[in-house]
Amino acid sequence: KQEVTQIPAALSVPEGENLVLNCSFTDSAIYNLQWFRQDPGKGLTSLLLIQSSQREQTSGRLNASLDKSSGRSTLYIAASQPGDSATYLCAVTTSGTYKYIFGTGTRLKVLA
Amino acid sequence: NAGVTQTPKFQVLKTGQSMTLQCAQDMNHNSMYWYRQDPGMGLRLIYYSASEGTTDKGEVPNGYNVSRLNKREFSLRLESAAPSQTSVYFCASSEGQQEKLFFGSGTQLSVL
């Protein structure tokens, strides 16, 4: 059974710092992986989607990498800003299924 | 530019009452989903509709029913609400299987 873990559950960093958020999954036979952002009281916004054949995806200050063999993905945020404060969740899916398995998220606070 | 719209945003029910959560998307997406989000448990899939006219159970379907009314609309019904169904409910849509997910802003449901 696929399980997705995100550690740490919470993280505080000063503004301007580069940071890495981690996502681990137990079954390496994934089809793709998505990173989401969730602001308090809001829905999720998809940030990056990485197909299993890809190693990384970039969007602006965000870079997500995928290492299927080790069951890990990282979300790199460059030059963090207070506006980046939110909960970041990852989710994986396997081939032939509509079901995404979500991690419980990392709550990020960027201090001004 | 509405995306995925959910109603209501908040609801309080008494045990045994019924209600329907409404969801509509304006992106011409084929697939629609209902998730629930509980503290410490991440998002869990309740039901999904791969395409108009089809619905399937997700991880936690007990106590719920769904209707894919047309391509735009996907409703979730609680026939006899229980306190265990207190949660935040999210509707999501995607163009197809395992594509980028777009979420609504959620419904906070409390069952007393």
CSV table of C-alpha atoms in Angstrom, one decimal:
chain,number,residue,atom,x,y,z
A,1,LYS,CA,0.0,0.0,0.0
A,2,GLN,CA,1.4,3.4,-1.0
A,3,GLU,CA,2.2,5.7,1.8
A,4,VAL,CA,3.4,9.3,1.5
A,5,THR,CA,5.3,11.1,4.2
A,6,GLN,CA,6.4,14.7,4.5
A,7,ILE,CA,8.9,15.6,7.2
A,8,PRO,CA,9.1,18.1,8.9
A,9,ALA,CA,5.4,18.8,9.6
A,10,ALA,CA,6.3,22.5,10.2
A,11,LEU,CA,9.2,24.7,9.3
A,12,SER,CA,10.1,28.4,10.0
A,13,VAL,CA,12.8,30.2,8.1
A,14,PRO,CA,13.9,33.8,7.7
A,15,GLU,CA,13.1,35.7,4.5
A,16,GLY,CA,15.6,35.2,1.7
A,17,GLU,CA,16.7,31.7,2.7
A,18,ASN,CA,16.7,28.9,0.1
A,19,LEU,CA,14.8,25.9,1.5
A,20,VAL,CA,14.0,22.3,0.6
A,21,LEU,CA,10.8,20.4,1.4
A,22,ASN,CA,10.8,16.7,1.4
A,23,CYS,CA,8.3,14.0,0.3
A,24,SER,CA,8.9,10.3,0.6
A,25,PHE,CA,6.8,7.5,-0.8
A,26,THR,CA,7.0,3.8,-0.2
A,27,ASP,CA,6.1,2.3,-3.6
A,28,SER,CA,8.5,3.5,-6.4
A,29,ALA,CA,6.1,2.4,-9.1
A,30,ILE,CA,4.5,5.8,-9.4
A,31,TYR,CA,3.0,7.4,-12.5
A,32,ASN,CA,3.5,11.0,-11.5
A,33,LEU,CA,3.9,13.3,-8.5
A,34,GLN,CA,2.3,16.7,-7.8
A,35,TRP,CA,3.3,19.4,-5.4
A,36,PHE,CA,0.5,21.6,-4.1
A,37,ARG,CA,0.2,24.7,-2.0
A,38,GLN,CA,-2.6,25.3,0.4
A,39,ASP,CA,-3.3,28.6,2.1
A,40,PRO,CA,-5.3,28.6,5.4
A,41,GLY,CA,-9.0,28.1,4.7
A,42,LYS,CA,-8.4,27.6,1.0
A,43,GLY,CA,-8.2,24.8,-1.5
A,44,LEU,CA,-5.1,23.4,-3.0
A,45,THR,CA,-3.2,24.9,-5.9
A,46,SER,CA,-1.1,22.6,-8.1
A,47,LEU,CA,2.4,24.0,-8.3
A,48,LEU,CA,4.3,21.4,-10.3
A,49,LEU,CA,3.6,18.0,-11.8
A,50,ILE,CA,6.4,15.6,-12.5
A,51,GLN,CA,5.9,12.6,-14.7
A,52,SER,CA,7.7,9.4,-13.7
A,53,SER,CA,10.0,9.6,-16.7
A,54,GLN,CA,11.2,13.1,-15.6
A,55,ARG,CA,13.8,14.0,-13.0
A,56,GLU,CA,12.7,17.6,-12.3
A,57,GLN,CA,10.3,20.4,-13.1
A,58,THR,CA,10.8,24.2,-12.6
A,59,SER,CA,8.4,27.1,-12.3
A,60,GLY,CA,9.9,30.5,-11.3
A,61,ARG,CA,11.6,30.1,-7.9
A,62,LEU,CA,10.3,26.6,-7.5
A,63,ASN,CA,12.1,23.4,-8.5
A,64,ALA,CA,10.8,19.9,-7.9
A,65,SER,CA,13.0,16.9,-8.3
A,66,LEU,CA,12.0,13.2,-8.4
A,67,ASP,CA,14.1,10.2,-7.5
A,68,LYS,CA,11.9,7.1,-8.0
A,69,SER,CA,14.5,4.6,-7.0
A,70,SER,CA,14.9,6.1,-3.6
A,71,GLY,CA,11.2,7.0,-3.2
A,72,ARG,CA,11.8,10.7,-2.7
A,73,SER,CA,10.9,14.1,-4.1
A,74,THR,CA,12.1,17.5,-3.0
A,75,LEU,CA,10.6,20.9,-3.6
A,76,TYR,CA,13.3,23.6,-3.6
A,77,ILE,CA,12.2,27.2,-3.0
A,78,ALA,CA,14.7,29.9,-3.8
A,79,ALA,CA,15.0,33.2,-2.0
A,80,SER,CA,11.9,32.6,0.2
A,81,GLN,CA,9.4,35.4,0.8
A,82,PRO,CA,6.7,35.9,3.5
A,83,GLY,CA,4.2,35.3,0.7
A,84,ASP,CA,5.5,31.7,0.4
A,85,SER,CA,4.0,30.9,3.8
A,86,ALA,CA,1.5,28.1,3.4
A,87,THR,CA,1.2,24.4,3.7
A,88,TYR,CA,2.9,22.4,0.9
A,89,LEU,CA,1.6,18.9,0.1
A,90,CYS,CA,2.8,16.3,-2.3
A,91,ALA,CA,0.7,13.5,-3.9
A,92,VAL,CA,1.6,10.5,-6.0
A,93,THR,CA,-0.4,8.3,-8.3
A,94,THR,CA,0.2,5.0,-9.9
A,95,SER,CA,-0.4,3.8,-13.4
A,96,GLY,CA,-4.0,2.9,-14.2
A,97,THR,CA,-5.6,4.6,-11.2
A,98,TYR,CA,-7.3,7.9,-10.6
A,99,LYS,CA,-6.3,7.9,-7.0
A,100,TYR,CA,-3.7,10.3,-5.8
A,101,ILE,CA,-2.2,9.5,-2.3
A,102,PHE,CA,-1.5,12.7,-0.4
A,103,GLY,CA,1.1,13.4,2.3
A,104,THR,CA,0.0,15.4,5.3
A,105,GLY,CA,2.0,18.4,4.3
A,106,THR,CA,4.7,20.7,5.6
A,107,ARG,CA,3.5,24.0,7.1
A,108,LEU,CA,6.0,26.7,6.1
A,109,LYS,CA,6.3,30.0,7.7
A,110,VAL,CA,8.7,32.6,6.2
A,111,LEU,CA,9.6,35.3,8.7
A,112,ALA,CA,10.0,38.9,7.5
B,1,ASN,CA,-12.3,32.6,-14.5
B,2,ALA,CA,-14.1,30.7,-11.8
B,3,GLY,CA,-12.4,27.3,-12.1
B,4,VAL,CA,-14.0,24.9,-9.5
B,5,THR,CA,-16.9,26.3,-7.4
B,6,GLN,CA,-18.2,24.6,-4.3
B,7,THR,CA,-21.3,25.4,-2.3
B,8,PRO,CA,-21.9,25.9,0.6
B,9,LYS,CA,-18.7,27.1,2.2
B,10,PHE,CA,-19.9,26.2,5.7
B,11,GLN,CA,-22.6,23.9,7.0
B,12,VAL,CA,-23.6,22.6,10.4
B,13,LEU,CA,-25.8,19.5,10.6
B,14,LYS,CA,-27.3,17.5,13.3
B,15,THR,CA,-26.7,13.7,13.4
B,16,GLY,CA,-29.1,12.0,11.0
B,17,GLN,CA,-29.7,15.0,8.8
B,18,SER,CA,-29.0,14.8,5.1
B,19,MET,CA,-27.4,17.3,2.7
B,20,THR,CA,-25.9,17.7,-0.7
B,21,LEU,CA,-22.6,19.4,-1.4
B,22,GLN,CA,-22.5,21.0,-4.9
B,23,CYS,CA,-19.6,21.3,-7.2
B,24,ALA,CA,-19.3,22.8,-10.7
B,25,GLN,CA,-16.3,23.4,-13.0
B,26,ASP,CA,-16.1,25.6,-16.0
B,27,MET,CA,-12.8,24.2,-17.5
B,28,ASN,CA,-14.5,21.5,-19.6
B,29,HIS,CA,-12.7,18.8,-17.6
B,30,ASN,CA,-13.6,15.2,-18.0
B,31,SER,CA,-12.7,14.0,-14.4
B,32,MET,CA,-14.1,15.2,-11.1
B,33,TYR,CA,-13.3,14.1,-7.5
B,34,TRP,CA,-14.5,14.5,-4.0
B,35,TYR,CA,-11.9,14.5,-1.2
B,36,ARG,CA,-12.1,15.0,2.6
B,37,GLN,CA,-9.3,16.6,4.6
B,38,ASP,CA,-8.9,15.7,8.3
B,39,PRO,CA,-6.1,16.9,10.6
B,40,GLY,CA,-3.2,14.6,10.6
B,41,MET,CA,-4.6,12.4,7.8
B,42,GLY,CA,-4.1,14.3,4.6
B,43,LEU,CA,-6.6,14.3,1.9
B,44,ARG,CA,-8.6,11.1,1.2
B,45,LEU,CA,-10.6,10.3,-1.9
B,46,ILE,CA,-14.3,9.7,-1.3
B,47,TYR,CA,-15.6,9.2,-4.9
B,48,TYR,CA,-14.5,10.2,-8.3
B,49,SER,CA,-16.0,10.4,-11.8
B,50,ALA,CA,-13.6,9.6,-14.6
B,51,SER,CA,-16.0,11.0,-17.2
B,52,GLU,CA,-19.6,12.1,-17.6
B,53,GLY,CA,-21.9,9.2,-16.8
B,54,THR,CA,-19.4,7.2,-14.6
B,55,THR,CA,-18.7,7.3,-10.9
B,56,ASP,CA,-16.4,5.1,-8.8
B,57,LYS,CA,-15.6,4.6,-5.1
B,58,GLY,CA,-12.4,6.0,-3.6
B,59,GLU,CA,-10.8,5.2,-0.3
B,60,VAL,CA,-13.6,6.2,2.1
B,61,PRO,CA,-17.0,6.0,0.3
B,62,ASN,CA,-19.1,4.7,3.2
B,63,GLY,CA,-21.9,7.1,4.1
B,64,TYR,CA,-21.7,9.0,0.9
B,65,ASN,CA,-23.3,9.0,-2.5
B,66,VAL,CA,-22.5,11.0,-5.6
B,67,SER,CA,-24.1,12.1,-8.8
B,68,ARG,CA,-22.4,13.3,-12.0
B,69,LEU,CA,-25.2,15.5,-13.2
B,70,ASN,CA,-23.5,16.5,-16.4
B,71,LYS,CA,-19.9,17.3,-17.5
B,72,ARG,CA,-19.8,20.4,-15.3
B,73,GLU,CA,-21.4,19.2,-12.1
B,74,PHE,CA,-20.6,16.6,-9.5
B,75,SER,CA,-22.5,16.5,-6.3
B,76,LEU,CA,-21.8,14.7,-3.0
B,77,ARG,CA,-24.7,13.6,-0.8
B,78,LEU,CA,-24.7,12.6,2.9
B,79,GLU,CA,-27.9,10.6,3.5
B,80,SER,CA,-27.7,10.4,7.3
B,81,ALA,CA,-24.9,12.6,8.7
B,82,ALA,CA,-22.7,11.2,11.5
B,83,PRO,CA,-20.1,13.1,13.7
B,84,SER,CA,-17.4,11.1,12.0
B,85,GLN,CA,-18.2,13.0,8.8
B,86,THR,CA,-17.1,16.3,10.3
B,87,SER,CA,-14.4,17.4,7.9
B,88,VAL,CA,-13.4,19.8,5.2
B,89,TYR,CA,-14.6,18.6,1.8
B,90,PHE,CA,-12.9,19.5,-1.4
B,91,CYS,CA,-14.1,19.0,-5.0
B,92,ALA,CA,-11.4,18.8,-7.7
B,93,SER,CA,-11.3,18.3,-11.4
B,94,SER,CA,-8.8,17.4,-14.0
B,95,GLU,CA,-8.7,17.2,-17.8
B,96,GLY,CA,-8.1,13.4,-17.7
B,97,GLN,CA,-6.7,10.6,-15.6
B,98,GLN,CA,-3.6,11.6,-13.6
B,99,GLU,CA,-3.5,15.1,-15.0
B,100,LYS,CA,-3.0,18.3,-13.0
B,101,LEU,CA,-5.7,18.6,-10.3
B,102,PHE,CA,-7.7,21.9,-9.8
B,103,PHE,CA,-9.4,22.3,-6.4
B,104,GLY,CA,-12.4,24.2,-5.2
B,105,SER,CA,-12.1,26.3,-2.0
B,106,GLY,CA,-13.8,23.7,0.2
B,107,THR,CA,-16.8,23.1,2.5
B,108,GLN,CA,-16.3,23.1,6.2
B,109,LEU,CA,-18.9,20.6,7.6
B,110,SER,CA,-19.7,20.1,11.2
B,111,VAL,CA,-22.0,17.3,12.3
B,112,LEU,CA,-23.2,17.6,15.9
